[in-house]
C-alpha positions in Angstrom: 95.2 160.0 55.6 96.8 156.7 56.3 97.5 156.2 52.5 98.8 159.2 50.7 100.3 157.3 48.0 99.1 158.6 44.3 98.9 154.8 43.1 96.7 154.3 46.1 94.3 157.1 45.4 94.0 156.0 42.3 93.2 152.7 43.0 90.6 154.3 45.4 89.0 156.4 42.9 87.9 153.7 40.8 86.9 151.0 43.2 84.6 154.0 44.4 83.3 154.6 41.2 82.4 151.6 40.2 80.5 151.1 43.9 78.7 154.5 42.2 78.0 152.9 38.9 76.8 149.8 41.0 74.4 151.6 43.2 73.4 153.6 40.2 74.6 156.8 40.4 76.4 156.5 37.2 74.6 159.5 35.6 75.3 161.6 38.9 79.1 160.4 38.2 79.2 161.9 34.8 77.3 165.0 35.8 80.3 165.5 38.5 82.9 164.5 36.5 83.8 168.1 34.6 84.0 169.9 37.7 86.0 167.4 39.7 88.5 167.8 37.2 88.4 171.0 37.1 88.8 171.5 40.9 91.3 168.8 40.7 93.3 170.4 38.1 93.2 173.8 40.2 94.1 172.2 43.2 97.7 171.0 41.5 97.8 174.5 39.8 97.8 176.9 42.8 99.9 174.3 45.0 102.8 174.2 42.7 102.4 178.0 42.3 102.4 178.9 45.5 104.3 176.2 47.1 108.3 176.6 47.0 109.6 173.7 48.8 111.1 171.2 47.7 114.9 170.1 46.3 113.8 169.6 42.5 113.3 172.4 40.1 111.4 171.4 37.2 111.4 175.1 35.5 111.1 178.6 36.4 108.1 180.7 35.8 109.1 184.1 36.1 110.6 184.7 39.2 109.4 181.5 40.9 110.5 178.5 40.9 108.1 175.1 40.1 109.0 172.3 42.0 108.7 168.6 41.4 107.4 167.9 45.2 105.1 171.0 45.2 103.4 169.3 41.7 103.5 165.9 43.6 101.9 167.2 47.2 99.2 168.9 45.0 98.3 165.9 43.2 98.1 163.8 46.4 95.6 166.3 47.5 93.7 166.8 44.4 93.6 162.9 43.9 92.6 162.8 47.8 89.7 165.6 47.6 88.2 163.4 44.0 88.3 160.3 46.1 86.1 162.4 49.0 84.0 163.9 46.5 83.2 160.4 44.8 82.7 159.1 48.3 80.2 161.5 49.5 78.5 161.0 46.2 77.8 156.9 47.4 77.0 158.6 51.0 74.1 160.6 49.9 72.3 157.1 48.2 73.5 155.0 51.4 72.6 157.3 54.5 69.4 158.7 54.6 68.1 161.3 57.4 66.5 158.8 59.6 69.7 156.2 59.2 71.6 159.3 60.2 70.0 160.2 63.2 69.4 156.6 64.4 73.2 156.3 64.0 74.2 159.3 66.0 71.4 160.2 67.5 72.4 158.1 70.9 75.5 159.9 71.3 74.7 163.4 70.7 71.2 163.8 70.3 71.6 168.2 69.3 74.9 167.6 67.6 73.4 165.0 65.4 70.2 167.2 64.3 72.8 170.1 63.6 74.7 168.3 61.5 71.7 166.6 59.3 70.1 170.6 59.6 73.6 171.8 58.0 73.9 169.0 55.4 70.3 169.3 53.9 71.2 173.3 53.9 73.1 173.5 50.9 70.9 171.6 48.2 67.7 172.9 49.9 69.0 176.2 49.3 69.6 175.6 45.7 66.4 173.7 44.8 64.6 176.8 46.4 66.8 180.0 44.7 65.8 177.7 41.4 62.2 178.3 41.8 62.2 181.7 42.9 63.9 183.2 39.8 61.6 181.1 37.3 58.9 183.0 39.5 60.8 186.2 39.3 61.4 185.9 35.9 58.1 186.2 34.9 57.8 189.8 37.0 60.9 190.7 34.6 63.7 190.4 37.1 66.1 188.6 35.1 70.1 187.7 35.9 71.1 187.2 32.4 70.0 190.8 30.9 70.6 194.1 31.4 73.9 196.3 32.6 75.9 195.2 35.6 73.7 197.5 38.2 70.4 195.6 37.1 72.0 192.6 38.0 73.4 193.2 41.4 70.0 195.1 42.2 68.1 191.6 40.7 70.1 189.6 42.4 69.9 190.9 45.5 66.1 190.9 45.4 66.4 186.9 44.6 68.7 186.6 47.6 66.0 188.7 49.8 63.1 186.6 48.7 65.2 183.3 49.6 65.8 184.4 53.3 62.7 185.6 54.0 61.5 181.9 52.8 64.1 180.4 54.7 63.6 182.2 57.7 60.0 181.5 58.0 60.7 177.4 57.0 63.5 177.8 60.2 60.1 179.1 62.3 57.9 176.2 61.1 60.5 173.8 61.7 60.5 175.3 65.3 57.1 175.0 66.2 56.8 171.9 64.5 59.6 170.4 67.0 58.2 172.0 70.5 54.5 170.7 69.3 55.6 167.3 69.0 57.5 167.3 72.2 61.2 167.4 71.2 63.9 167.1 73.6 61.3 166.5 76.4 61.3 162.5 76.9 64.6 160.0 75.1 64.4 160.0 71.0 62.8 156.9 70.1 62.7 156.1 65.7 59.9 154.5 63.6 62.1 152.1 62.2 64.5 150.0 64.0 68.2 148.5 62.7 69.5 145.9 64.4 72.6 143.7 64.2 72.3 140.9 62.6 75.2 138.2 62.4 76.5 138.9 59.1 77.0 142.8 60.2 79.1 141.4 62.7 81.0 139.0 60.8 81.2 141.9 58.3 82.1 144.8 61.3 84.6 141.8 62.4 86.5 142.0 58.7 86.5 145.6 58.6 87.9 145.8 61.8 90.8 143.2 61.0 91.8 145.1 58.0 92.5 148.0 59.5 94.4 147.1 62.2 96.5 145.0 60.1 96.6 148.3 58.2 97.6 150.8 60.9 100.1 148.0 61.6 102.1 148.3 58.5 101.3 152.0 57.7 103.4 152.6 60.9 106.3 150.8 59.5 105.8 153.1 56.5 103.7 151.3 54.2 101.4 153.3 51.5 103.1 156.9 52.4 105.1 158.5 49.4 107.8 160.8 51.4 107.4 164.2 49.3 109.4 166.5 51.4 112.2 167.4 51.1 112.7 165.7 48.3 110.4 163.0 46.1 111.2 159.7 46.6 110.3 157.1 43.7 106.7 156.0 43.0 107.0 152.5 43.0 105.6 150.4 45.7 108.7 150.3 48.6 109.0 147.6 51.3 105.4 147.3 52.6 104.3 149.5 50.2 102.4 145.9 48.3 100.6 144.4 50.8 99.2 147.7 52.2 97.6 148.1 48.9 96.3 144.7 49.0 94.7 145.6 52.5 93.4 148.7 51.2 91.9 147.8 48.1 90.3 144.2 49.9 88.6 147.5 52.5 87.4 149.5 50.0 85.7 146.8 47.8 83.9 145.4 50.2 80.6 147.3 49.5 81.2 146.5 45.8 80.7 143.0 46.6 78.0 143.1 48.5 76.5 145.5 46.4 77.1 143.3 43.4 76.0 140.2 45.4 72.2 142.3 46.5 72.0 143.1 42.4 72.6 139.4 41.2 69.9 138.4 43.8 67.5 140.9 42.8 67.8 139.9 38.9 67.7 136.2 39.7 64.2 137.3 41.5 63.0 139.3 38.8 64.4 136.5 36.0 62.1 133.8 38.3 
């Protein structure tokens, strides 16, 4: 939120995918890349529709009136929501389970489980529903045939079958966890991360960077003023060495990425 500033989004965007392309997720990328723009292109849509504010009138649609700063504020947020989705896209390679729960696991030992529960939810759920209508399919409950009843009724049988599986998973889980003890003595995990001195010098960098950025995004550096009325795109004041800061933060992976890939080649070339 410190940068809402469409040149900086963009910027963002494509430092983040390339760290995608660089880890390999490239395909994934490509597979996401129609429905990001989609849900971008939605997100500018029903913002300038339903959004009146604003001092500049670019035409009138109807009886409402489409404003230049309702078209920019959507298009801060749709760039904003791409760079997120892009994002957790690298997340998913980076952070495993066990990373995840070594990280947060000190802190809030429930909150942490929760959240890893709630995050492996979604795809779990999908990857299972999958299965069970090739299974039902071959019993001749079908979602692509018949009237609009049949449907419902079929569909609703898939969704029956799915929480009856998930249910007794949840039960498994369970008794899995009071078997093995959880909750009764401190968490301890298999494998161990530990600090070495280039995470510090690199925690050390990071840390720089940003307070040098919170210091000149509180003189107004990489915020476009929208409201009430648009002020020019162009970099302002501080506007130039913000970016610089920002885009020196986000690469960073990129180049140790990049730097871990060159290595590995020059091992595989020897």
């Amino acid at each position: 939120m410190m940068c809402l500033h469409p040149l900086f989004l963009i910027g963002a965007i494509i430092l983040i995918v390339i760290l995608n392309i660089v880890q390999g997720n490239g395909e994934k990328i490509r597979k996401m890349l129609p429905s990001t723009i989609v849900f971008f292109l939605m997100v500018i849509l029903f913002n300038s529709l339903l959004t009146h504010r604003g001092a500049t009138t670019l035409f009138y649609l109807g009886d409402s009136r489409i404003k230049l700063e309702a078209c920019m504020y959507g298009l801060v947020m749709g760039l904003l929501l791409v760079a997120i989705m892009f994002t957790f896209a690298s997340y998913n390679d980076i952070i495993s389970s066990h990373k995840f729960l070594y990280l947060f696991s000190r802190i809030s030992p429930k909150v942490a489980l929760l959240t890893m529960i709630t995050v492996r939810f979604v795809p779990l759920f999908i990857r299972r529903l999958k299965k069970i209508t090739l299974v039902q399919k071959t019993k001749g409950v079908q979602l692509d045939s018949g009237s609009l009843i049949e449907r419902i009724k079929n569909g609703m049988k898939l969704l029956q079958v799915l929480l009856v599986c998930s249910l007794e998973d949840a039960l498994q889980t369970a008794d899995s966890m009071q078997a093995r003890g959880f909750g009764v003595t401190k968490r301890t995990t298999y494998i161990r991360y530990r600090m070495e001195r280039r995470d510090l010098y690199t925690l050390s960098y990071l840390v720089f960077l940003l307070i040098t950025s919170f210091i000149f995004s509180y003189y107004g550096g990489g915020k476009l003023i929208i409201y009430p009325k648009v002020e020019s795109i162009l970099f302002q004041q501080y506007d130039g060495i913000m970016f610089i800061l920002f885009m020196m933060f986000i690469s960073l992976p990129i180049m140790m990425e990049g730097r871990v890939t060159n290595c590995y080649d020059l091992f595989n070339q020897l």
